[in-house]
Short mmCIF file of C-alpha atoms in Angstrom, two decimals:
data_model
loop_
_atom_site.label_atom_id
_atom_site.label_comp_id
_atom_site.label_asym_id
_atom_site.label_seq_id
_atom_site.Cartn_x
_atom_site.Cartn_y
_atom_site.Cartn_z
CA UNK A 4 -95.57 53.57 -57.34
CA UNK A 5 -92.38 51.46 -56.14
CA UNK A 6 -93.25 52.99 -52.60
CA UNK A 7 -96.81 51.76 -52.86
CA UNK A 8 -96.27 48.46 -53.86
CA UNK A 9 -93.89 47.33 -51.33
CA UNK A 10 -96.59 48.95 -48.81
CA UNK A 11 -98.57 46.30 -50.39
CA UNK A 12 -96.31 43.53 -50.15
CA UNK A 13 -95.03 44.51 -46.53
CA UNK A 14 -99.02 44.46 -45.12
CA UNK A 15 -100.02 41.06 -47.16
CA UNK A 16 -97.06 39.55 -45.84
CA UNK A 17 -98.00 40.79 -41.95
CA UNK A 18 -101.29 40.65 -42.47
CA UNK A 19 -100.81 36.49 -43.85
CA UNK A 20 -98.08 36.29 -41.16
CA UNK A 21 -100.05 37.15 -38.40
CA UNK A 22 -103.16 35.13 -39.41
CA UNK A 23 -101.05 31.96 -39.51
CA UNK A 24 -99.28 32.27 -36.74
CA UNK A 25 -102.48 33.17 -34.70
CA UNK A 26 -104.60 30.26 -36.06
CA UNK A 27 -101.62 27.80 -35.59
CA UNK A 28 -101.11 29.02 -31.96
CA UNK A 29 -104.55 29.09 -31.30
CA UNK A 30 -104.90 25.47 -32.67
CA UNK A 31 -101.94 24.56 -30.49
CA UNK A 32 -102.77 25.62 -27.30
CA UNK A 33 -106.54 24.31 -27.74
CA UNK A 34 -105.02 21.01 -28.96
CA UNK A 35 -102.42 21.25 -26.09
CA UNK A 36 -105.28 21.64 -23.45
CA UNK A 37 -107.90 19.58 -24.96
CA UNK A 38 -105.32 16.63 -24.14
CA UNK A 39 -103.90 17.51 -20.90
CA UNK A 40 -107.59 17.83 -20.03
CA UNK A 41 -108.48 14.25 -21.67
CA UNK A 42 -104.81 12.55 -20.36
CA UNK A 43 -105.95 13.75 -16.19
CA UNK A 44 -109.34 13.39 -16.30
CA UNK A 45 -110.16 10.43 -18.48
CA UNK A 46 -106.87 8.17 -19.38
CA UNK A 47 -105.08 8.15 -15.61
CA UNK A 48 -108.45 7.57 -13.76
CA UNK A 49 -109.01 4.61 -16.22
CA UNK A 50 -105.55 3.47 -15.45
CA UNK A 51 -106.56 3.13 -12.21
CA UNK A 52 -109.65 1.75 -12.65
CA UNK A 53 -107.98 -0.88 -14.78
CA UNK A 54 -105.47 -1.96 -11.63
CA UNK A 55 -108.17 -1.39 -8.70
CA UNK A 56 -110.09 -3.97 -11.14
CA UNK A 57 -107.32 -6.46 -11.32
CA UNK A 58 -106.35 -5.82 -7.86
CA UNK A 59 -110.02 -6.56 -6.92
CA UNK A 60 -109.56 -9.99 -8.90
CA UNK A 61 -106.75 -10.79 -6.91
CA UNK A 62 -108.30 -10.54 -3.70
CA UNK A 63 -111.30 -12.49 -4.61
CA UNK A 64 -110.11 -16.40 -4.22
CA UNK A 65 -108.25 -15.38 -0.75
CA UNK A 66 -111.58 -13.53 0.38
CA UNK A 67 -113.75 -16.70 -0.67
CA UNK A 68 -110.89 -18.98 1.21
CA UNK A 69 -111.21 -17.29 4.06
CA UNK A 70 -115.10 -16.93 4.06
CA UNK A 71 -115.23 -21.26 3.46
CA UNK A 72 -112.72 -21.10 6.68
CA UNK A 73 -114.39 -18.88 8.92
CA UNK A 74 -117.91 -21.01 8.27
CA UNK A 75 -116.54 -23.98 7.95
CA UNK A 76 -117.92 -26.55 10.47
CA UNK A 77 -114.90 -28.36 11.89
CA UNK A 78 -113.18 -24.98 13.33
CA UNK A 79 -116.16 -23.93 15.38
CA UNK A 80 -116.52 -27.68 16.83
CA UNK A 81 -113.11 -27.88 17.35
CA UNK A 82 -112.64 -24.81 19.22
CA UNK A 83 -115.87 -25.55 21.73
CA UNK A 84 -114.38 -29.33 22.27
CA UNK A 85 -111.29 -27.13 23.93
CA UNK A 86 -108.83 -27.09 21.58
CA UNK A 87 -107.60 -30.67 22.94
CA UNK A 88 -105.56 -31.51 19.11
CA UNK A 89 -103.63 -28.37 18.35
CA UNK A 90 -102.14 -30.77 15.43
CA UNK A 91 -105.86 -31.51 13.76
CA UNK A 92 -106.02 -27.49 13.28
CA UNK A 93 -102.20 -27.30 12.31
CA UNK A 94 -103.29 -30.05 9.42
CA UNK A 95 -106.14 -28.44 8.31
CA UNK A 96 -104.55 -24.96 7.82
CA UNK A 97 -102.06 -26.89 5.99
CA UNK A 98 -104.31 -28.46 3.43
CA UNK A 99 -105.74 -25.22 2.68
CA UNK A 100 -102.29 -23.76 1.74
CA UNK A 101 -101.74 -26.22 -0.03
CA UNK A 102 -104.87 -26.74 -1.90
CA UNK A 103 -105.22 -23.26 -2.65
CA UNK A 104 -101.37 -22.40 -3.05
CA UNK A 105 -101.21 -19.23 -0.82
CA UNK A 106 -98.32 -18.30 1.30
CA UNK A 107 -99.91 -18.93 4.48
CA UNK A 108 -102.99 -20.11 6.38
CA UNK A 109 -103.89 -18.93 10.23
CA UNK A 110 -106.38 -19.03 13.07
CA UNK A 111 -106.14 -17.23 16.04
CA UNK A 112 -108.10 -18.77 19.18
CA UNK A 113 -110.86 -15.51 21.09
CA UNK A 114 -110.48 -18.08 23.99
CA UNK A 115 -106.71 -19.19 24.19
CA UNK A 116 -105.37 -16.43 22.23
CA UNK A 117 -103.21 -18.94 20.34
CA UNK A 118 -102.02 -18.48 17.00
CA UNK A 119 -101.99 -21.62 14.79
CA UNK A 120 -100.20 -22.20 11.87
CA UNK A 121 -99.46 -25.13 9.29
CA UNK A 122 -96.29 -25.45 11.38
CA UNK A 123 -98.26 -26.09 14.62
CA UNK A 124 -98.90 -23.00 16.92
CA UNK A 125 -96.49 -19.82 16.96
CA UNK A 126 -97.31 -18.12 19.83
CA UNK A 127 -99.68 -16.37 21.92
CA UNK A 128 -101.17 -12.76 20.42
CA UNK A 129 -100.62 -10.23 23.11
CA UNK A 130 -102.84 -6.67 23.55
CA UNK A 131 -99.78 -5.64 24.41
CA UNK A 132 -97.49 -6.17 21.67
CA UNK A 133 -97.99 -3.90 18.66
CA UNK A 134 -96.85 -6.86 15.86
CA UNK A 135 -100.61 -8.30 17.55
CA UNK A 136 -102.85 -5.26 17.00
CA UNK A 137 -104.29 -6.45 13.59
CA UNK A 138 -106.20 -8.92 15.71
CA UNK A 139 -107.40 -7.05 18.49
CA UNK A 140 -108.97 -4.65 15.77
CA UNK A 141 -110.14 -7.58 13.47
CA UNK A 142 -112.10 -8.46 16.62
CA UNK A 143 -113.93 -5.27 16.73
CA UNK A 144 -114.84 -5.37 13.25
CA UNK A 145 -118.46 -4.57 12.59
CA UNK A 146 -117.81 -6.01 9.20
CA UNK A 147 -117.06 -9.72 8.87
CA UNK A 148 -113.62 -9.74 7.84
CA UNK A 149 -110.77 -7.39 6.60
CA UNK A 150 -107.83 -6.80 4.10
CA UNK A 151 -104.45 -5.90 5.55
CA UNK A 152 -100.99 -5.24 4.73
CA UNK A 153 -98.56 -6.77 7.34
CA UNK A 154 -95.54 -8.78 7.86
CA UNK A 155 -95.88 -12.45 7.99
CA UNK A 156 -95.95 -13.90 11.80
CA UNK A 157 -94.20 -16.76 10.63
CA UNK A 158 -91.66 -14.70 8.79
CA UNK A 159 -91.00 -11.22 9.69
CA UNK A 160 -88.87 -10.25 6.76
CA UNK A 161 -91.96 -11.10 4.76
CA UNK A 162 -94.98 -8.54 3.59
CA UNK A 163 -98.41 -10.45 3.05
CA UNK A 164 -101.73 -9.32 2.49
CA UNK A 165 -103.59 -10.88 4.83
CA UNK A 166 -107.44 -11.46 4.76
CA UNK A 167 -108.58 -11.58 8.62
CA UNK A 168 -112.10 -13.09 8.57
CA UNK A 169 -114.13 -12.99 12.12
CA UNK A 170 -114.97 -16.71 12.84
CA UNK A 171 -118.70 -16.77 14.99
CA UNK A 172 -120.49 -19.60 16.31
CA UNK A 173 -124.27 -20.41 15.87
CA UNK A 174 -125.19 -18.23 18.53
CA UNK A 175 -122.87 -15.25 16.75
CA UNK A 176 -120.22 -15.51 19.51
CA UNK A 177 -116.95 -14.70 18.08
CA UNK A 178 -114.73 -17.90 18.17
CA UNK A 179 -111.89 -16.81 16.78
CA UNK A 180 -110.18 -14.48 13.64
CA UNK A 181 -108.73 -16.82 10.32
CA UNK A 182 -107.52 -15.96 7.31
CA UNK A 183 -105.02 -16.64 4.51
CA UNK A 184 -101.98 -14.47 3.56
CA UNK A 185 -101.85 -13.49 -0.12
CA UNK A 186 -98.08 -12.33 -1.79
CA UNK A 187 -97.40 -8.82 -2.19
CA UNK A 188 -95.15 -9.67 -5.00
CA UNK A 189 -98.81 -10.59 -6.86
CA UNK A 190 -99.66 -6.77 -6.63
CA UNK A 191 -95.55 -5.56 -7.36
CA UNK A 192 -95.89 -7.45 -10.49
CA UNK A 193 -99.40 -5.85 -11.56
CA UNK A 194 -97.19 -2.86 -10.67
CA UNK A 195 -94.51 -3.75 -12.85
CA UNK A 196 -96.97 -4.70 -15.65
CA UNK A 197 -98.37 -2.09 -16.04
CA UNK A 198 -95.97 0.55 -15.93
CA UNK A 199 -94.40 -1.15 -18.67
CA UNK A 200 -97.00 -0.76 -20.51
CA UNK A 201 -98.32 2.52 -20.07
CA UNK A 202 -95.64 3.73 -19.47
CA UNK A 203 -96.40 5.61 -16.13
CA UNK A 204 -95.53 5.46 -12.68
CA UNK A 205 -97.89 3.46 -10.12
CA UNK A 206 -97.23 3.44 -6.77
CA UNK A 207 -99.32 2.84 -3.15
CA UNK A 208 -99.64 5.68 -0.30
CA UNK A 209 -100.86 5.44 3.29
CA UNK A 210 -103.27 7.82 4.80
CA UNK A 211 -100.11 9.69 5.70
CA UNK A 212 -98.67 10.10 2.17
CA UNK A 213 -95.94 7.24 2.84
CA UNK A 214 -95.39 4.93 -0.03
CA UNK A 215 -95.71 1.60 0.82
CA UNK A 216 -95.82 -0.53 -2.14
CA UNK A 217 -93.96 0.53 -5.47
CA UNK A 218 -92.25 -0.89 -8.64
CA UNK A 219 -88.36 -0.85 -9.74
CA UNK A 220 -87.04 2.54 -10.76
CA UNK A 221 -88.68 4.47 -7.89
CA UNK A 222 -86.33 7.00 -6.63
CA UNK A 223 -88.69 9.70 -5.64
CA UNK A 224 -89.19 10.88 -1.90
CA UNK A 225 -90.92 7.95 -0.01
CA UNK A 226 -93.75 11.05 1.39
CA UNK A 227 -95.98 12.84 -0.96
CA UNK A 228 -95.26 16.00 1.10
CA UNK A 229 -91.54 15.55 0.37
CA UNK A 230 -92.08 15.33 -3.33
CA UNK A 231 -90.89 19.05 -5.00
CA UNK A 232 -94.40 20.41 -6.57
CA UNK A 233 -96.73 18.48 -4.37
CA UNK A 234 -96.30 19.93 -0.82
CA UNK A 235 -99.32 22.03 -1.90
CA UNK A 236 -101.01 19.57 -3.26
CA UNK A 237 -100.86 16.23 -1.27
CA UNK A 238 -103.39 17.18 1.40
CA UNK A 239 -105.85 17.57 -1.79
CA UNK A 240 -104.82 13.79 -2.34
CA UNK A 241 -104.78 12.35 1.27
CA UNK A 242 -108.40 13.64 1.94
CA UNK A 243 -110.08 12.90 -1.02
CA UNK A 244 -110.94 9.17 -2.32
CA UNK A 245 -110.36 10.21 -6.06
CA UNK A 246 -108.19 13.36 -6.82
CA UNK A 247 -106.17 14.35 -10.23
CA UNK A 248 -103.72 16.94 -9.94
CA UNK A 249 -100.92 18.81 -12.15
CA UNK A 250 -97.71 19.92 -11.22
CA UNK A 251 -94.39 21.09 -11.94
CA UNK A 252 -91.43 18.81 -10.71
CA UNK A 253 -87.94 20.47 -9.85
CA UNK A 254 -86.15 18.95 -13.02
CA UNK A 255 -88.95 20.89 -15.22
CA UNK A 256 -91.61 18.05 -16.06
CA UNK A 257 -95.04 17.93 -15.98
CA UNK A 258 -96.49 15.53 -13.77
CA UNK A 259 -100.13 14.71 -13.90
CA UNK A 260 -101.29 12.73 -10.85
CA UNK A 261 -104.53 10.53 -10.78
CA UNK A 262 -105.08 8.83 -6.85
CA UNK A 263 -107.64 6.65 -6.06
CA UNK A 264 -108.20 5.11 -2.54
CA UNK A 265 -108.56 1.67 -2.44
CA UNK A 266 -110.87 0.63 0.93
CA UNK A 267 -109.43 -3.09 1.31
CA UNK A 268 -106.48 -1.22 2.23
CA UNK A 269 -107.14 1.82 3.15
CA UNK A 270 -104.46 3.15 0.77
CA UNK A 271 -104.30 5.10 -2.26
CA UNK A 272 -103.36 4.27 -5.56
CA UNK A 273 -101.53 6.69 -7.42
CA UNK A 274 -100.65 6.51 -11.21
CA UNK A 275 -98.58 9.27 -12.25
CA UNK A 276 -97.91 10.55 -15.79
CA UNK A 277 -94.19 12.25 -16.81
CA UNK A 278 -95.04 15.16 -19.13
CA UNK A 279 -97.93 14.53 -22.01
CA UNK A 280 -96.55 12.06 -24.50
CA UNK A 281 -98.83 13.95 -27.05
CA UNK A 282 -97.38 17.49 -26.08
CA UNK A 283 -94.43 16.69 -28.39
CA UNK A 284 -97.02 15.39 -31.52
CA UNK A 285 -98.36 18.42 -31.06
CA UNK A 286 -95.46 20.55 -31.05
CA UNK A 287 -94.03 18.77 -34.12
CA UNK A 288 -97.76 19.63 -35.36
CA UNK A 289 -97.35 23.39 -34.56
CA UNK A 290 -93.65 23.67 -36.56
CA UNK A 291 -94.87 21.92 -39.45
CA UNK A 292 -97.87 24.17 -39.37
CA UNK A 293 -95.57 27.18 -39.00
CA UNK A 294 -93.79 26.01 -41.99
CA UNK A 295 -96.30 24.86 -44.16
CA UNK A 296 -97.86 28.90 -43.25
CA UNK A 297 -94.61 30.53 -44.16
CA UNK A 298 -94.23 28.21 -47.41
CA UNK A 299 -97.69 29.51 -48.53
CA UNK A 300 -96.65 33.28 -47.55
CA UNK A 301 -93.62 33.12 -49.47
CA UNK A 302 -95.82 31.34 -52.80
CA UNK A 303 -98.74 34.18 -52.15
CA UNK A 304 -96.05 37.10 -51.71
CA UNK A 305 -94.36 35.92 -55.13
CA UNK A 306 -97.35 35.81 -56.82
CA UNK A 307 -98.87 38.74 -55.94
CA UNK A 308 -95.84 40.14 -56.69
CA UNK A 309 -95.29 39.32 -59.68
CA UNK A 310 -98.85 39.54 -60.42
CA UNK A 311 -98.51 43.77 -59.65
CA UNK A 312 -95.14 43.70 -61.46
CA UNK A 313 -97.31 42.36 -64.66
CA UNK A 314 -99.83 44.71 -63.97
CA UNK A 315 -97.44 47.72 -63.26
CA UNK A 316 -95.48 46.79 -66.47
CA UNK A 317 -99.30 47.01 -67.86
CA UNK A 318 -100.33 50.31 -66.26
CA UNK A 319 -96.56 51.82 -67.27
CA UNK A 320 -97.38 50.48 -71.14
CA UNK A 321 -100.64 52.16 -71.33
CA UNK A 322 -99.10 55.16 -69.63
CA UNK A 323 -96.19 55.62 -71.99
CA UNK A 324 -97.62 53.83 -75.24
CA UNK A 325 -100.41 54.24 -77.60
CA UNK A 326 -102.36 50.96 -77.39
CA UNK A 327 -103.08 50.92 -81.00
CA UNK A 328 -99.94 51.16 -82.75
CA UNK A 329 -97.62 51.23 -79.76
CA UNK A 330 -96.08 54.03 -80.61
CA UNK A 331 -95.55 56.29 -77.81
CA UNK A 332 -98.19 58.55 -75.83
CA UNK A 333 -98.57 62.49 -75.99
CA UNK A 334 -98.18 61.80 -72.12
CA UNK A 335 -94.73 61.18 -72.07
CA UNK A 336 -93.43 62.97 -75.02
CA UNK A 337 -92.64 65.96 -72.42
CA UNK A 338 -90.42 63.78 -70.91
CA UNK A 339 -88.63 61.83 -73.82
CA UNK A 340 -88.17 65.38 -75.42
CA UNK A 341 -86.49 66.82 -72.07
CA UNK A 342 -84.31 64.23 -72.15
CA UNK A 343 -83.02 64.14 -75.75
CA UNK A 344 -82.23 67.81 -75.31
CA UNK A 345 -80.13 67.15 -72.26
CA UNK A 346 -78.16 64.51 -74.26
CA UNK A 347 -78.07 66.48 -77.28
CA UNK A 348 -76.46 69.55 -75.49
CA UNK A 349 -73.94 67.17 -73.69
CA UNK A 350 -72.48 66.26 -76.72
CA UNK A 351 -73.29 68.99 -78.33
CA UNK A 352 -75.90 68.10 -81.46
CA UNK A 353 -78.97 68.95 -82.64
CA UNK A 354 -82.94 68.09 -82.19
CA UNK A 355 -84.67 67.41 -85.31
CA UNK A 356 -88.58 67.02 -84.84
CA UNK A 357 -90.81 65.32 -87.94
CA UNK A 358 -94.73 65.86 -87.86
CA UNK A 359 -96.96 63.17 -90.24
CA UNK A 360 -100.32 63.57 -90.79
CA UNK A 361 -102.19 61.13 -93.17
CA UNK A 362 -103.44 62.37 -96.33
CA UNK A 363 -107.66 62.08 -96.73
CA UNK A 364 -107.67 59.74 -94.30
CA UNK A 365 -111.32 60.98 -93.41
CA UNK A 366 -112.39 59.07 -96.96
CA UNK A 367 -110.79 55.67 -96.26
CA UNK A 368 -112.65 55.34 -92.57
CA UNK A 369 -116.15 56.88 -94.53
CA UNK A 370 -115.35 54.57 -97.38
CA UNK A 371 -113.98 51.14 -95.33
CA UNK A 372 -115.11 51.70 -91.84
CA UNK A 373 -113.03 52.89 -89.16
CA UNK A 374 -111.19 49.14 -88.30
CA UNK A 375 -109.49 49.73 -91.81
CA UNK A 376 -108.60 53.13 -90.46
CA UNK A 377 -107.19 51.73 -87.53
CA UNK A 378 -105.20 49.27 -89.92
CA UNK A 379 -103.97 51.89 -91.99
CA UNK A 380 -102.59 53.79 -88.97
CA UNK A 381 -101.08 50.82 -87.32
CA UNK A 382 -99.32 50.00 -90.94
CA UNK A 383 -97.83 53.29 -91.13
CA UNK A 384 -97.05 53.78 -87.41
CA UNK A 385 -94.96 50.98 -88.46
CA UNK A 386 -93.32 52.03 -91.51
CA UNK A 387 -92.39 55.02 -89.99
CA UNK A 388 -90.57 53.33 -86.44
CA UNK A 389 -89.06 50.92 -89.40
CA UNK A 390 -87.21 54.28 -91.47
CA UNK A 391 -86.14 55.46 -87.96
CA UNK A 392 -83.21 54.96 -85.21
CA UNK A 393 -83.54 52.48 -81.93
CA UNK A 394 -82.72 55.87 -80.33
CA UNK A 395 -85.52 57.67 -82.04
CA UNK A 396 -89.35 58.19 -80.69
CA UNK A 397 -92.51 58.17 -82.95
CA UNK A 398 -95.44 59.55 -80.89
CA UNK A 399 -98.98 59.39 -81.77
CA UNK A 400 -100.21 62.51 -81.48
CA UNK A 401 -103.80 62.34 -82.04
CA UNK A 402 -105.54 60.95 -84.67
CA UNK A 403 -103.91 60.29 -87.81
CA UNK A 404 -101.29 62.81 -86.64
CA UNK A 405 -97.36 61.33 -85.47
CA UNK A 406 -94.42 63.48 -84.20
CA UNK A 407 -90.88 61.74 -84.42
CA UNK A 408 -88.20 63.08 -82.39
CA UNK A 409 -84.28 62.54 -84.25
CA UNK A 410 -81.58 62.67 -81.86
CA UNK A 411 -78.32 63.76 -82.66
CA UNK A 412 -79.83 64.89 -86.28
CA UNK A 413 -79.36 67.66 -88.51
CA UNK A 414 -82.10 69.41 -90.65
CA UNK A 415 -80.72 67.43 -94.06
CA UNK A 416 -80.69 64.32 -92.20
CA UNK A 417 -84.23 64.98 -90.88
CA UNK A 418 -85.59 65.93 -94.31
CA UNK A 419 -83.96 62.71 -95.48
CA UNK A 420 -85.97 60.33 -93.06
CA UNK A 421 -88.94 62.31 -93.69
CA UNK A 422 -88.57 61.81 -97.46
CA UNK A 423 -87.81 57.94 -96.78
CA UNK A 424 -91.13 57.48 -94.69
CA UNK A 425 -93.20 59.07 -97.61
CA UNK A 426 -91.70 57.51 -100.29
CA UNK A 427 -92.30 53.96 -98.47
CA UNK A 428 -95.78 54.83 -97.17
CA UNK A 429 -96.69 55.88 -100.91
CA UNK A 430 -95.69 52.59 -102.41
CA UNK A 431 -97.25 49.95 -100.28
CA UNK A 432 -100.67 48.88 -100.90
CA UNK A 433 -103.10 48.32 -98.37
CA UNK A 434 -106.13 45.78 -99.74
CA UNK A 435 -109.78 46.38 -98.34
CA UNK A 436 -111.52 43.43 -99.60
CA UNK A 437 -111.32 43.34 -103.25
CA UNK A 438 -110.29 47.36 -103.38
CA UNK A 439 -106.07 47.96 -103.48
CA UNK A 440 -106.10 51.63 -102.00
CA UNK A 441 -102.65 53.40 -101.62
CA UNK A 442 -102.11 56.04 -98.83
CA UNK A 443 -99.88 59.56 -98.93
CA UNK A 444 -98.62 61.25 -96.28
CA UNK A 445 -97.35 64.75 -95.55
CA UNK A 446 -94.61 65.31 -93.50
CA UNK A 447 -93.08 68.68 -91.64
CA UNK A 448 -89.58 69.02 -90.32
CA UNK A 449 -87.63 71.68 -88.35
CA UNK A 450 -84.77 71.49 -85.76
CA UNK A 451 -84.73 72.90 -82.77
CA UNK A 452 -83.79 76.05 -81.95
CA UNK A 453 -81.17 77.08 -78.72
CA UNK A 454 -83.26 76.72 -75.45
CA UNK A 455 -86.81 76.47 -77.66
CA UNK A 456 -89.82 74.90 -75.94
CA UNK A 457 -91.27 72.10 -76.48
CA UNK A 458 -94.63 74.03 -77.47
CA UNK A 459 -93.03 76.49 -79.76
CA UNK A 460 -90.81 73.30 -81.52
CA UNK A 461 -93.99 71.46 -82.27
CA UNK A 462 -95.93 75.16 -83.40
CA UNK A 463 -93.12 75.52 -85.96
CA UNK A 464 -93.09 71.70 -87.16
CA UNK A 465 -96.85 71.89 -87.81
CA UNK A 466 -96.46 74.74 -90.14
CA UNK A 467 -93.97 73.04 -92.53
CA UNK A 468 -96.57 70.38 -92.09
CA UNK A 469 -99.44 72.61 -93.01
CA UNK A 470 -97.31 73.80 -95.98
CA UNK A 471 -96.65 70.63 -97.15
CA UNK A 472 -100.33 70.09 -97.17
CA UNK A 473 -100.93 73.44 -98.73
CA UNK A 474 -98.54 72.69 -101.88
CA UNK A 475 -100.69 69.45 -102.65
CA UNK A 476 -100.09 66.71 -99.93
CA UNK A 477 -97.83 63.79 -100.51
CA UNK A 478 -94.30 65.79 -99.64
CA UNK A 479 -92.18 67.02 -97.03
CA UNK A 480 -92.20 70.90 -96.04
CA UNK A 481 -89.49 72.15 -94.61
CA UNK A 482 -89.15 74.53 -91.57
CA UNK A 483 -85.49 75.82 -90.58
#
């Protein structure tokens, strides 16, 4: 039985174990992917949307600037009168700096090649001369103008974005490229902003994978191909115009990579995201999970524990007692009477065994019904335990039959008990509605013999039972 139930209690507990665990884990890695998933393929592009928007606003007054410039009357007539007042197109440049506050304004002559500036004019472009190639290909724009990222002509330490707009005249001859220059530090502090508040890397790449423009705290390889994790996967990013990509960095992060390219130019945006900031929610999620699971393990284990001990305490009581009068059951009288006689031949006494049997008992359950019966037996079940020893067993033995087993007790001891029980019995009154009925009982004793059985005991009790009932009921016979 003991072997059983802790079979029972060792498969609930694996069996509620192993369901927990495998819903939580299952919950956690479904959880775990659902945002990873939602974090690269929904909340880094819109990151990037968000700046490519801004970055878009940004560029908008230059672009219009340089649009008024390029169709503006006065350059066009100035340039086919020869050029003859480099100052008139030095002032002009000037007042648009200054009326629309960017860092530079610039034309560049198709027919003299000069280069003017606020400041007068700088110098002569040159096919020749790299720092002069963003002109030579503005001219061959099919488009009307472009964006570029260059150092200022005026100031070499300086790096503008410059919008070079083609300049045509009325019969679509190209006249000349202008333009304004717009700050890079607009874009770093976009940068800045919003890696403070996202909380993510942003940074610009060439077509080659070089970073070009980036915010404070950037210590990573300046080439996506030099980044640990990304050799494999920065081709993947060069060649397509919007890529997101996962990867494991050297140190152990996760990095989740969004790119976008942005045409004006011709560069790619990338935001980048250290680990999942809801990986560790989720985690936390998992452990409490765990222990919330184990908590209600431990609570079910208890009570079903205690719920078989009550019901094994239940099962042994109906085993070993009689349910009516609690006295105890034939079923284990083999066994209490085994182990008296062991005790009794330790120390070296004797067995006594008493058999009761209720006198006309038949009458009082054809007379009162058989729940008065039942009373009367459970009133003299307990007269008799009350006559007896702690260390002494009254068994039911069918009917209104008892056997009680004396320890340690003589046959005049025995035959006193006996006597005590009837005597008792006789003299209490048991009321039945209006009717006060009294009860006898006859009673048999014996002690056992050396090494007698158990069978040939009770034989011998039940004929000094019989005899009492032979010599008129209501007395103790006597077997030695």
């Amino acid at each position: 039985m003991v072997q059983r139930k802790l079979f029972f209690v060792s498969a609930l507990c694996l069996l509620l174990v192993s369901g927990f665990l495998a819903t939580s884990l299952v919950s956690y890695f479904v959880a775990k992917d659902s945002v990873a998933t939602q974090l690269q393929e929904q909340m880094l592009p819109l990151t990037s949307d968000n700046i490519y928007s801004e970055i878009q606003r940004d560029l908008l007054q230059p672009l219009l600037i340089s649009s008024l410039m390029a169709h503006d009357t006065f350059v066009t007539r100035w340039v086919t009168e020869g050029e003859r007042d480099p100052q008139k197109i030095a002032e002009y440049l000037g007042r648009i700096q200054s009326k629309y506050d960017t860092i530079t304004a610039f034309f560049v002559s198709e027919q003299t090649r000069n280069y003017y500036h606020p400041s007068g004019v700088l110098k002569q472009v040159d096919a020749t001369n790299p720092d002069d190639d963003w002109y030579f290909r503005a001219r061959r724009l099919s488009e009307d103008y472009e964006i570029n990222v260059d150092h200022d002509t005026a100031d070499r330490t300086r790096l503008s974005i410059f919008v070079n707009y083609r300049v045509l005249d009325d019969q679509g001859n190209l006249v000349g490229v202008t333009g304004v220059g717009l700050s890079v530090a607009s874009v770093m502090a976009l940068i800045e902003d919003y890696q403070e508040r996202y909380g993510r890397k942003i940074y610009f790449v060439d077509r080659e994978g070089q970073v070009t423009l980036h915010g404070s705290g950037f210590n990573d390889a300046m080439r996506l191909k030099n980044k640990a994790g990304l050799d494999r996967l920065f081709v993947r990013v060069l060649t397509s115009p919007s890529a997101s990509v996962a990867y494991n960095a050297k140190d152990g992060n996760k990095i989740y990579l969004n790119s976008r390219l942005v045409p004006e130019f011709d560069w790619y945006l990338i935001v980048e995201q250290v680990n999942d900031p809801a990986a560790q929610r989720i985690e936390r999620a998992l452990i409490i999970n765990v222990l919330v699971s184990l908590a209600i393990t431990v609570i079910v284990l208890l009570i079903a524990y205690f719920t078989l001990r009550g019901y094994q305490r239940r099962l042994e009581q109906m085993a070993t007692q009689d349910k009516l009068t609690g006295a105890a059951s034939r079923q284990v009288f083999d066994i209490v009477f085994s182990r008296a006689v062991k005790g009794a031949r330790r120390r070296h006494t004797s067995v006594a065994l008493a058999s009761m049997d209720l006198d006309h008992f038949k009458n009082i359950n054809d007379t009162y019904g058989h729940q008065c019966g039942d009373e009367v037996i459970r009133t003299v079940s307990s007269i008799a335990s009350s006559c007896v020893r702690d260390t002494d067993t009254l068994c039911r033995w069918g009917g209104e039959e008892f056997l009680l087993l004396l320890e340690d007790c003589d046959l005049k001891r025995a035959t006193e008990v006996a006597e005590s029980i009837r005597a008792v019995v006789e003299a209490h009154e048991f009321r039945f509605g209006r009717d006060l009925v009294r009860v006898t009982v006859s009673l048999g004793v014996t002690v056992q013999r050396p090494d007698e059985s158990l069978n040939a005991l009770v034989d011998r009790v039940d004929r000094a039972l019989y005899s009492a009932k032979r010599d008129g009921r209501n007395r103790v016979g006597v077997q030695a």
